[in-house]
Short mmCIF file of C-alpha atoms in Angstrom, two decimals:
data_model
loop_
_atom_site.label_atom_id
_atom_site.label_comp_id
_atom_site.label_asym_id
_atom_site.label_seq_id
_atom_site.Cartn_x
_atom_site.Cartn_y
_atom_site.Cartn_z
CA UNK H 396 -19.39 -7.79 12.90
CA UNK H 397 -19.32 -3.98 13.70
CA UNK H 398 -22.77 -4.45 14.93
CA UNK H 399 -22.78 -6.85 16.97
CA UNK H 400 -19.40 -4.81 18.68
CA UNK H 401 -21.85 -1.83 18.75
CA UNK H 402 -24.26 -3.98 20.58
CA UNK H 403 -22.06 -5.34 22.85
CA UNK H 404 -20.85 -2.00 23.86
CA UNK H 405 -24.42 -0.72 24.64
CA UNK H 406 -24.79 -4.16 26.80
CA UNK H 407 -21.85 -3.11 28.96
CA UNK H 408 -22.70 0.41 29.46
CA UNK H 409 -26.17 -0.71 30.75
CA UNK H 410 -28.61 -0.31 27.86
CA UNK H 411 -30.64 -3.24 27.04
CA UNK H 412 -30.89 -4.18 23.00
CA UNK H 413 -33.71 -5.56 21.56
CA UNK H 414 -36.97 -5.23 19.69
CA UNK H 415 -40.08 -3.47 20.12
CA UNK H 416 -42.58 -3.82 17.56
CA UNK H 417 -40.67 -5.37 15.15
CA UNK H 418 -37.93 -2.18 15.03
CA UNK H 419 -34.46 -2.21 16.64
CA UNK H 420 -34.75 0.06 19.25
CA UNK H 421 -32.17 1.09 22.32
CA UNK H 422 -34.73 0.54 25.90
CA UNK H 423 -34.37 2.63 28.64
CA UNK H 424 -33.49 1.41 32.69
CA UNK H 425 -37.24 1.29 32.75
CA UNK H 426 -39.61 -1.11 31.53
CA UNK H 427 -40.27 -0.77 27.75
CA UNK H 428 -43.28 2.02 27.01
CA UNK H 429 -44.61 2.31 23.53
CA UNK H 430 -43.61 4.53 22.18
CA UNK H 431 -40.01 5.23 24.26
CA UNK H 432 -40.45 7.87 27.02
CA UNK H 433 -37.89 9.89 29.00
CA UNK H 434 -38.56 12.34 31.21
CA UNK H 435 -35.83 15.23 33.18
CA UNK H 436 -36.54 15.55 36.95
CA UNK H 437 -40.06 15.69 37.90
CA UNK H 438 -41.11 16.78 34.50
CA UNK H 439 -43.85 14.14 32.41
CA UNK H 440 -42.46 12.04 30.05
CA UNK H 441 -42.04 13.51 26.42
CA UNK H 442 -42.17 11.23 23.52
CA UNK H 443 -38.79 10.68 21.86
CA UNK H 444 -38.89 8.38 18.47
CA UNK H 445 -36.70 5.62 18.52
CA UNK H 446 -34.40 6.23 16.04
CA UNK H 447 -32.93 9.44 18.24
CA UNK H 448 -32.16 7.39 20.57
CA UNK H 449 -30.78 4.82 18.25
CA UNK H 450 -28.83 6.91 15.86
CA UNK H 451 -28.75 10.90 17.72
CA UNK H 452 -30.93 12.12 15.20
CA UNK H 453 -32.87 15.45 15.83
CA UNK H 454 -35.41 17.82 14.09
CA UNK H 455 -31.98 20.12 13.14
CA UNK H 456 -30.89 17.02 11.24
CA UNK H 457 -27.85 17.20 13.53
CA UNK H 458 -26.22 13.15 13.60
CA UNK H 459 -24.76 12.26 16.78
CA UNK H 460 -23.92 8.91 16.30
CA UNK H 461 -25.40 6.53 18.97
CA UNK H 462 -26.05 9.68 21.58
CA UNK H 463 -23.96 7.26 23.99
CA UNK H 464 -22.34 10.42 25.83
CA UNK H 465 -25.36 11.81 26.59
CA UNK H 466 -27.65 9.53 27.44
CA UNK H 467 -25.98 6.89 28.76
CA UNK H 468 -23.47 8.67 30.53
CA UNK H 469 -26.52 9.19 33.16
CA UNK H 470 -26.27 5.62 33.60
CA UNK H 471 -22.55 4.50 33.99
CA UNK H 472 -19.38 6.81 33.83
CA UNK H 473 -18.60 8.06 30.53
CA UNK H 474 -14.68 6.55 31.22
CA UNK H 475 -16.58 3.07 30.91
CA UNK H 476 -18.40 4.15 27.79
CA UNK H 477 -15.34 5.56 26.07
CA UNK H 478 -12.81 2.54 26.90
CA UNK H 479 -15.00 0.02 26.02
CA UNK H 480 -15.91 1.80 22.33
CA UNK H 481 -11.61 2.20 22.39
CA UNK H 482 -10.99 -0.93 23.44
CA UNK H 483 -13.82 -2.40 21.18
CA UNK H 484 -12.28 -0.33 18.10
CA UNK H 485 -8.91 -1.71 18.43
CA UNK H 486 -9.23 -5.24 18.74
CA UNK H 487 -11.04 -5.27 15.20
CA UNK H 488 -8.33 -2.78 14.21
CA UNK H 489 -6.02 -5.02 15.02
CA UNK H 490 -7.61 -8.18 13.46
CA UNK H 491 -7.73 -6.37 9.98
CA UNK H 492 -4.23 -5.40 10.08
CA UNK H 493 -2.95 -8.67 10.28
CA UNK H 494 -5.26 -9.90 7.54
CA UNK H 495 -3.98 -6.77 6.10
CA UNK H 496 -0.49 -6.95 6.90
CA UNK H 497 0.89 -9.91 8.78
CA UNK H 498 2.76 -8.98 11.96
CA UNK H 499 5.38 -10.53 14.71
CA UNK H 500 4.30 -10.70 17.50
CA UNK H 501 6.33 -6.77 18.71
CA UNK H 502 3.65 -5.77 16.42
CA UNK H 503 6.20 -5.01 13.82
CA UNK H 504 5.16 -5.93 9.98
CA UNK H 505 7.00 -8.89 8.70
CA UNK H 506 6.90 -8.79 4.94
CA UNK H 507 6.01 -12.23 3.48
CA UNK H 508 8.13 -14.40 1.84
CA UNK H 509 7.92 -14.49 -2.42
CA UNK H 510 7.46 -18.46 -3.80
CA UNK H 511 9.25 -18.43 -7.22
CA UNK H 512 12.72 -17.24 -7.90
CA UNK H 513 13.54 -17.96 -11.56
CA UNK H 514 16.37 -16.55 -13.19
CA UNK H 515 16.17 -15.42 -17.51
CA UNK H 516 18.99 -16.52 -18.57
CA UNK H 517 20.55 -18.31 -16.01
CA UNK H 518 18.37 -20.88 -15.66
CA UNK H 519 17.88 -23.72 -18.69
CA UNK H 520 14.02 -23.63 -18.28
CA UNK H 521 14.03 -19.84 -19.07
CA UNK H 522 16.31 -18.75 -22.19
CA UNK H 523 17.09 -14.91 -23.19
CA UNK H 524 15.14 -14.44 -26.10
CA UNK H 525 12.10 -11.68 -26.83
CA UNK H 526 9.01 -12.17 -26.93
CA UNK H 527 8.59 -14.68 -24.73
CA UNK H 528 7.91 -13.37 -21.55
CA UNK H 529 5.24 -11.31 -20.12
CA UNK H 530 5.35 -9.20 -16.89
CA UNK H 531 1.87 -7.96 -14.96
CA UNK H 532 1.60 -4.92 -12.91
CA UNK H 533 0.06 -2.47 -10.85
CA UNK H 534 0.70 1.73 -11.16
CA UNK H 535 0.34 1.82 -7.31
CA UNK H 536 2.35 -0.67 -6.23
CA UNK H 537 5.94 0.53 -5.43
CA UNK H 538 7.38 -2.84 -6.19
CA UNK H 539 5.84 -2.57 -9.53
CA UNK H 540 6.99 0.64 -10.37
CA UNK H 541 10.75 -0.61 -10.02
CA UNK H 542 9.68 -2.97 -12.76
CA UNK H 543 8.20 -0.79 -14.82
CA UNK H 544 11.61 1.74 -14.53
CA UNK H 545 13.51 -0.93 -15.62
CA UNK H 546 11.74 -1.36 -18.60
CA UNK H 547 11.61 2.04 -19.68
CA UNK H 548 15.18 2.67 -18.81
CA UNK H 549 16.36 0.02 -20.27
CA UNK H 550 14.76 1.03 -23.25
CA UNK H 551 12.94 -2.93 -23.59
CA UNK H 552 9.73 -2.52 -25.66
CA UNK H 553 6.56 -5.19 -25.90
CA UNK H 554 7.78 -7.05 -28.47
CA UNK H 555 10.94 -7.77 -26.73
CA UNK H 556 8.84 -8.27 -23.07
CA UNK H 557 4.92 -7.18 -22.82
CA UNK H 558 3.25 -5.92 -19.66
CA UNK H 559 0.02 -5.65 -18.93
CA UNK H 560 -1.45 -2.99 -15.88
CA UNK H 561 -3.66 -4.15 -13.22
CA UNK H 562 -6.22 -2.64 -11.48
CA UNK H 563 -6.39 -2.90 -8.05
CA UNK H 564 -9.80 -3.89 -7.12
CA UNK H 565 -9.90 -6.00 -4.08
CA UNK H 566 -14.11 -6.19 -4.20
CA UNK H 567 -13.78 -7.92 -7.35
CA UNK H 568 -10.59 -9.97 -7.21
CA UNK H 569 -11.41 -13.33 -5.79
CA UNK H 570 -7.89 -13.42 -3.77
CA UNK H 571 -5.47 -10.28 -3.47
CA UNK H 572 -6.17 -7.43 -4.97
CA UNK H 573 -5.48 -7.13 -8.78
CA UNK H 574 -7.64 -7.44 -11.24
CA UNK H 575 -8.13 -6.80 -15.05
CA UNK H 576 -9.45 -3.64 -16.89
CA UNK H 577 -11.70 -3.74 -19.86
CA UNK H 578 -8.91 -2.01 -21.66
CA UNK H 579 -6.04 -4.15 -20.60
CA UNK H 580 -6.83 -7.59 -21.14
CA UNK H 581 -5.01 -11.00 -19.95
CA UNK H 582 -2.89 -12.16 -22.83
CA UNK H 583 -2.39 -15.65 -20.95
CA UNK H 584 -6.00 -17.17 -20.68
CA UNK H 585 -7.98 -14.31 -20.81
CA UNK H 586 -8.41 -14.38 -16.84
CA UNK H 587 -10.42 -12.19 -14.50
CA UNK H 588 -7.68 -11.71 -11.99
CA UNK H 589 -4.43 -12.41 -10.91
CA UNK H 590 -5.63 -15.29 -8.60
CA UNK H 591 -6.52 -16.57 -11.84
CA UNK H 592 -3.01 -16.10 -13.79
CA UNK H 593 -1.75 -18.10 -10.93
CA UNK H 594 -3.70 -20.62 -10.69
CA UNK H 595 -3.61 -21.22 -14.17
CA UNK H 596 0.35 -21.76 -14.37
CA UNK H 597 0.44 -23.26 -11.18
CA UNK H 598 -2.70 -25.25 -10.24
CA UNK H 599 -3.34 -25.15 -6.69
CA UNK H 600 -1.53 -22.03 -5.78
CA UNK H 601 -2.40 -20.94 -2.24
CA UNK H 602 0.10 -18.20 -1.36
CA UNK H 603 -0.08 -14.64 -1.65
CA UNK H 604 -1.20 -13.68 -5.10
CA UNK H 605 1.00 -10.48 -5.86
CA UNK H 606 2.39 -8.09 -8.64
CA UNK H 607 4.67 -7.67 -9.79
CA UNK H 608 4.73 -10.87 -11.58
CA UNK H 609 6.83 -11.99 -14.82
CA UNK H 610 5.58 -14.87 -16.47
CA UNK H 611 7.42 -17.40 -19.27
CA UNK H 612 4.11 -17.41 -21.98
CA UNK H 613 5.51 -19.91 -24.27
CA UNK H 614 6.52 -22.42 -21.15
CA UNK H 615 3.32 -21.25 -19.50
CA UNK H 616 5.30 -20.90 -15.90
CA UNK H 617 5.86 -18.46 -13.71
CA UNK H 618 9.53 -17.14 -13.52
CA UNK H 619 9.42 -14.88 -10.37
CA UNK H 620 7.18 -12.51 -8.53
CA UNK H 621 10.30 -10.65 -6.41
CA UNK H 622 10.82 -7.32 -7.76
CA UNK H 623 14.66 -7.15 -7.25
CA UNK H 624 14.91 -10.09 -8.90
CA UNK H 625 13.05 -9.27 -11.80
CA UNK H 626 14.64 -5.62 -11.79
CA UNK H 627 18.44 -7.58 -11.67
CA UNK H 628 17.20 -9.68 -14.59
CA UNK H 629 15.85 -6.75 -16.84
CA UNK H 630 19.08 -5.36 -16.40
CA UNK H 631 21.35 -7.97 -17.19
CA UNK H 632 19.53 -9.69 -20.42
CA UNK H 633 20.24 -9.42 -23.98
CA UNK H 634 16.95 -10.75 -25.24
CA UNK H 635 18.45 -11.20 -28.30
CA UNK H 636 20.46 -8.04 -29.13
CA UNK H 637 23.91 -7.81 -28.37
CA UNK H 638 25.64 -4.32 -26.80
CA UNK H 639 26.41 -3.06 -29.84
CA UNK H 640 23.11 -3.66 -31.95
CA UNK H 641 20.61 -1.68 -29.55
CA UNK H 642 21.96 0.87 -26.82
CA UNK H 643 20.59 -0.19 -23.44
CA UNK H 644 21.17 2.10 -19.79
CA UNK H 645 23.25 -0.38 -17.62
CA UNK H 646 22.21 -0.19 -14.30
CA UNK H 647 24.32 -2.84 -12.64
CA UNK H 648 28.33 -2.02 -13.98
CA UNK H 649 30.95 -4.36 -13.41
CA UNK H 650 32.87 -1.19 -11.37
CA UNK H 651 29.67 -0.43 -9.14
CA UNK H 652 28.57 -3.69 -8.36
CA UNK H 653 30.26 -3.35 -4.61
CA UNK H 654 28.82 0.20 -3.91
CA UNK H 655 25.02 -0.80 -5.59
CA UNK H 656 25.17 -3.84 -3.05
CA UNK H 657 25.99 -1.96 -0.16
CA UNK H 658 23.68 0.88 -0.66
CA UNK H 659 20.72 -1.62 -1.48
CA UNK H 660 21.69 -3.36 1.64
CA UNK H 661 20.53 0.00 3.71
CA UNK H 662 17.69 1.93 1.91
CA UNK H 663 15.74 -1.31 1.84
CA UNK H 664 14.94 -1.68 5.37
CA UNK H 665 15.32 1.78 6.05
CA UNK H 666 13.12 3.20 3.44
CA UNK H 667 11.64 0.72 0.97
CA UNK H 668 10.58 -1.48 3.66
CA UNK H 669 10.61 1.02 6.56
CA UNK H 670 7.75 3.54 5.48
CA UNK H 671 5.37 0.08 5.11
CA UNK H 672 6.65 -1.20 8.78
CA UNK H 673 5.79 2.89 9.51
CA UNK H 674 2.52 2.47 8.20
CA UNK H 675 1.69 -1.59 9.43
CA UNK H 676 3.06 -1.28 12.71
CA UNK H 677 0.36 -2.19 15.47
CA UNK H 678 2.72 -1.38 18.78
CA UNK H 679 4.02 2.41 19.91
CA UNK H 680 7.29 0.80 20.02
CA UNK H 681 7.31 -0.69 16.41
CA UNK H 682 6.09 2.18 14.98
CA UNK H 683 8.94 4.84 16.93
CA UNK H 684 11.94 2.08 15.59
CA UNK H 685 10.64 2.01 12.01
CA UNK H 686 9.94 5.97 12.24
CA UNK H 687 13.38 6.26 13.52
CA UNK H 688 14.78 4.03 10.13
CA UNK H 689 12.74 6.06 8.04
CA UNK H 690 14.49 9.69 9.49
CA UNK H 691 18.03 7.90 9.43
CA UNK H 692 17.27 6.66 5.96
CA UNK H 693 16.06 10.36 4.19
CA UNK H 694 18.86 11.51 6.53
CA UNK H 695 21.30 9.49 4.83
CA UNK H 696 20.47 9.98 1.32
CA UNK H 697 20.61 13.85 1.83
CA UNK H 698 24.22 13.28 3.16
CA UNK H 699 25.13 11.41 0.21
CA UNK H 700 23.57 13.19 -2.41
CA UNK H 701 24.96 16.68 -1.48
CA UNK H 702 28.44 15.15 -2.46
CA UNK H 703 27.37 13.57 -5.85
CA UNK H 704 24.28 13.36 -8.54
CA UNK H 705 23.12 9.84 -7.88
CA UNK H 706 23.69 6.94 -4.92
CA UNK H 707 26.41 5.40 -6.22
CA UNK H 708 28.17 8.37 -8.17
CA UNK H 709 27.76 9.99 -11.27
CA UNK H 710 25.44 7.84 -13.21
CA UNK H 711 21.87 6.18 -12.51
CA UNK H 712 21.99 2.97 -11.26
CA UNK H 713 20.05 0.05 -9.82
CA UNK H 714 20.54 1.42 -6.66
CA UNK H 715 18.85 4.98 -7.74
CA UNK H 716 16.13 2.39 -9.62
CA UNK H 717 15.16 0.83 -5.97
CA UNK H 718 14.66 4.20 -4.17
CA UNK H 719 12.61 6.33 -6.77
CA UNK H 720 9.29 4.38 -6.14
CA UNK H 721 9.37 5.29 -3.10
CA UNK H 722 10.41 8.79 -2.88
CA UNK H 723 7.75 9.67 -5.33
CA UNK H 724 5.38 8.39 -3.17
CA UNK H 725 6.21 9.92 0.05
CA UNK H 726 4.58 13.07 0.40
CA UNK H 727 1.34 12.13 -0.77
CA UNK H 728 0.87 8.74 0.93
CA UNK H 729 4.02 7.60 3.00
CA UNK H 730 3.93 10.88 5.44
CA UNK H 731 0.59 11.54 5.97
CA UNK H 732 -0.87 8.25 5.93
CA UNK H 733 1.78 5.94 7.20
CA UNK H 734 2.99 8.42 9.45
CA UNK H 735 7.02 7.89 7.98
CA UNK H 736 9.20 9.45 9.99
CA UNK H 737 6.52 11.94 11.22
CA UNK H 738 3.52 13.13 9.08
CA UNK H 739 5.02 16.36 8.96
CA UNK H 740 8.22 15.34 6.77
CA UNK H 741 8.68 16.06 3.43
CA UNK H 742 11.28 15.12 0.41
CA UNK H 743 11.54 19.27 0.01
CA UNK H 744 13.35 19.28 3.52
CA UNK H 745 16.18 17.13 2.27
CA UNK H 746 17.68 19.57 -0.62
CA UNK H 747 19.74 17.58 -2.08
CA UNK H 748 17.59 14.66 -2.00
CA UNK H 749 14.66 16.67 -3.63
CA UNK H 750 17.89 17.82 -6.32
CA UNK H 751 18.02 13.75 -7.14
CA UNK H 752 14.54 13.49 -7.41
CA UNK H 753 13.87 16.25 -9.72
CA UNK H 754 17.11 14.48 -11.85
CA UNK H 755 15.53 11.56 -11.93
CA UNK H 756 12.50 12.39 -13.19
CA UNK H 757 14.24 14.23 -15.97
CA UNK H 758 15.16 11.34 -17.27
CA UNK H 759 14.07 9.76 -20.87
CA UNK H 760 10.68 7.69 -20.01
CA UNK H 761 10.13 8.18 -16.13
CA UNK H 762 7.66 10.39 -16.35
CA UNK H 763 5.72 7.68 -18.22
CA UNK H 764 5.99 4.95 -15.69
CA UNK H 765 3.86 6.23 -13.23
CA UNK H 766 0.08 7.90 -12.72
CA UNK H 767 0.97 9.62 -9.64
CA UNK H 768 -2.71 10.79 -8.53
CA UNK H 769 -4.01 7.18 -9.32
CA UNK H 770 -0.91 5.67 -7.31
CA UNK H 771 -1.47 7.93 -4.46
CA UNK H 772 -5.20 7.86 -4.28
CA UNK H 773 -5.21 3.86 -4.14
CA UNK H 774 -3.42 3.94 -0.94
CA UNK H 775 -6.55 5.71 0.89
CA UNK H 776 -9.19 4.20 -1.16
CA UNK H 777 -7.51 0.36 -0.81
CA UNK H 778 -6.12 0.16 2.85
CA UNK H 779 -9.26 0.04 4.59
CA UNK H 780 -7.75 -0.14 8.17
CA UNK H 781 -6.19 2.57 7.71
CA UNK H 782 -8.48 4.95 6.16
CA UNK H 783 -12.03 3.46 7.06
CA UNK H 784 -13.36 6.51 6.07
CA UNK H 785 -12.42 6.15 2.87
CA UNK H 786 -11.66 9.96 2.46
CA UNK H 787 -8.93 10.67 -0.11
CA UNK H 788 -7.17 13.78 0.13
CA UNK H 789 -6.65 16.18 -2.83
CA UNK H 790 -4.52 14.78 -5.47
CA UNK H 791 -0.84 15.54 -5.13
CA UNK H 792 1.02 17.18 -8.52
CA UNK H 793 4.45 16.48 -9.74
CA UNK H 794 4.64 20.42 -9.52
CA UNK H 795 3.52 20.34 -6.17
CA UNK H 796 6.33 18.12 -5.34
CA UNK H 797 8.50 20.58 -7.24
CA UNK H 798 8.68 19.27 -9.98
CA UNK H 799 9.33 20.79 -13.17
#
C-alpha cells in the first residue's frame, strides 16, 4: 500500500515509473537510456545508477530518501511535491487511526461500547465464592491496571480469584492484541490468544476482543470485560470470607459512596478517557477540546489534593483506584506521545498531585501491580500510527518520576 502511494506521488510530480531491464527504476522527462543519464546545462551526460535516483543513495553512503526535492523539483514546483507526499501521508494516517481507534465524524475518539456486564454476586448465574473465577490481563493496559489494584488492595489472592498476564503482541494475535506467554499459560483451554478465550466461551464472538476480562471457569462464561465494573465487583465481594475472618481495604464505604460517584463522574472524561481522545484525535479542534479536559482535569486534582490526602478525603478509595493508572503513565507515554494537555506537562508541576502519587505508591502491594518500563514502552512499540518509527524513548524510572 505505501508503495503504490509512493508511486502515485512520483506519477503526479511528473516522473514516469516503470521497468528497465527487469529493475524498478525512476525514468527521466527523456526517453529511457541504458543505463539512466542526466546531464547539467550543456555538460555530456554522466552515468548515474539507478538506485540514486530511486532511493538518494551516494558514494558518501548519505540516504536521501527518494531525492524528490532535488530532482524533481526541476520538473514541477516543490509546493506540488510536498502537498501531495502530505496529503498522501495523511489519508493513510487517517485510515489506520480509525482501524486503530474508531472516531466520530469531529474526528474525536469514541470509545467502543463493552458486550457483557455480569455482576458476582448479584446475579444468580454468578455466585460469590473463590476459586471460581479467573480474570486476564495486560501490564500496559490502564484499564487493566485498575484491575490488578483492586486485587492487590483488596488483599484477594489466586486461590480466591487467579489472573493470568497477557502479552500484547498484535503480529501474533489473530484479532486484538493479547496474546499468551510461554510462562503464563491459559488455564481455560490452553488457548493462543484472547480471540481464542472468547471464542471459546462464546462461539461466534465478533466484537472487540479486549482485557481486561474476568471469566466464570466453572460456568465456562464470560462475566464482564468493563473495568469499572469488575473494579466495583472486586470491591464489594466476600468470596467466601466474611468482614471479620480476613481484613479487606474497602474502597467503596457506605459514607463516600456520593463523593466517589461524583468524582468518578469527572476524572473519567477528563483524564481517564481524555489523554486517549488527546492521543486518537484526528481534527485540530478535537485534539485542543480534549487537551483542554486533560489541563482542567490535572488542574482539578491539584486543587483538591492540596486540601486533603486522597480524592475523596482521608482514605484511598475507588475513586483514587480509577486515577492511579493513569497518572503513572503520564509522563512517559500520555505527554509526550499523546500530546495530553501539551507534551511539555508533567505530574511534578501539580505538587500536590505528585504528593498523592508518591502516597499512593507507598501503599502495601502497588508497587507490584505494574512493570512501568514494559507499560510505557508498549505504547511506542504497539501504536503504530502513532510512532511508525517505532523508536522508543529511554525507559522512564519510578525515581525519575520522583519516586521514592
Amino acid at each position: 500500500m505505501v508503495l503504490r502511494v509512493v508511486a502515485s506521488i512520483l506519477v503526479v510530480v511528473g516522473l514516469g515509473v516503470g521497468t528497465c531491464h527487469g529493475a524498478f527504476h525512476i525514468s527521466s522527462p527523456r526517453a529511457c537510456p541504458p543505463p539512466l543519464l542526466t546531464r547539467t546545462g550543456s555538460r555530456p551526460y554522466n552515468r548515474v545508477p539507478y538506485s540514486t535516483v530511486l532511493f538518494g543513495g551516494r558514494d558518501d553512503g548519505v540516504d536521501k530518501g527518494f531525492n524528490l526535492l532535488e530532482n524533481a523539483s526541476k520538473v514541477v514546483p516543490q509546493g506540488a511535491i510536498v502537498a501531495t507526499a502530505k496529503g498522501s501521508w495523511k489519508f493513510i494516517w487517517k485510515r489506520m487511526m480509525a482501524e486503530l481507534a474508531p472516531q466520530d465524524k469531529s474526528g474525536s475518539y469514541a470509545r467502543p461500547k463493552y458486550s457483557f456486564n455480569g455482576k458476582i454476586g448479584e446475579d444468580a448465574a454468578f455466585p460469590d465464592e473463590a476459586g471460581r473465577y479467573h480474570v486476564y490481563l495486560g501490564n500496559p493496559c490502564p484499564w487493566c491496571h485498575r484491575v490488578r489494584l483492586a486485587l492487590a488492595l483488596r488483599s484477594i489472592d489466586t486461590s480466591e480469584i487467579g489472573f493470568t498476564i497477557l502479552v500484547d503482541d498484535p503480529v501474533k494475535a489473530s484479532r486484538g492484541g493479547w496474546v499468551f506467554g510461554a510462562t503464563d499459560p491459559d488455564p481455560l483451554a490452553n488457548c493462543r490468544d484472547l480471540r481464542e478465550v472468547y471464542d471459546a466461551l462464546v462461539p461466534g464472538f465478533t466484537g472487540r476482543c479486549t482485557a481486561p476480562l474476568l471469566v466464570d471457569l466453572k460456568g465456562r462464561k464470560i462475566v464482564s470485560n468493563e473495568s469499572s465494573d469488575i473494579v466495583r465487583m472486586l470491591g464489594k465481594i466476600t468470596l467466601g470470607h466474611p468482614s471479620n475472618k480476613k481484613e479487606r481495604r474497602e474502597l467503596y464505604p457506605d459514607s463516600l459512596v456520593t463523593q466517589i460517584e461524583e468524582t468518578n463522574a469527572w476524572v473519567y472524561p477528563l483524564l481517564n478517557n481524555g489523554v486517549y481522545r488527546c492521543g486518537f484525535s484526528t481534527t485540530q479542534a478535537a485534539y485542543d477540546a480534549a487537551s483542554a479536559d486533560v489541563r482542567k482535569g490535572l488542574q482539578q486534582c491539584q486543587d483538591i489534593l492540596s486540601q486533603q490526602p486522597y480524592l475523596c478525603g482521608d482514605s484511598f478509595t475507588e475513586a483514587d483506584l480509577r486515577l492511579l493508572p493513569t497518572v503513572l503513565r503520564f509522563d512517559a507515554a500520555y505527554a509526550p506521545l499523546f500530546k495530553a494537555g501539551g507534551t511539555h506537562l508533567r505530574i511534578r508541576d501539580y505538587p500536590a498531585l505528585h504528593a498523592w502519587l508518591q502516597r499512593c505508591w507507598d501503599l502495601d502491594g502497588v508497587k507490584e501491580t505494574i512493570d512501568l518500563a514494559d507499560a510505557n514502552a508498549s505504547y511506542y512499540k504497539q501504536l503504530f500510527p502513532l510512532n511508525p518509527g517505532g523508536i522508543i524513548p529511554s525507559p522512564v524510572t519510578a525515581e525519575q518520576l520522583g519516586l521514592s
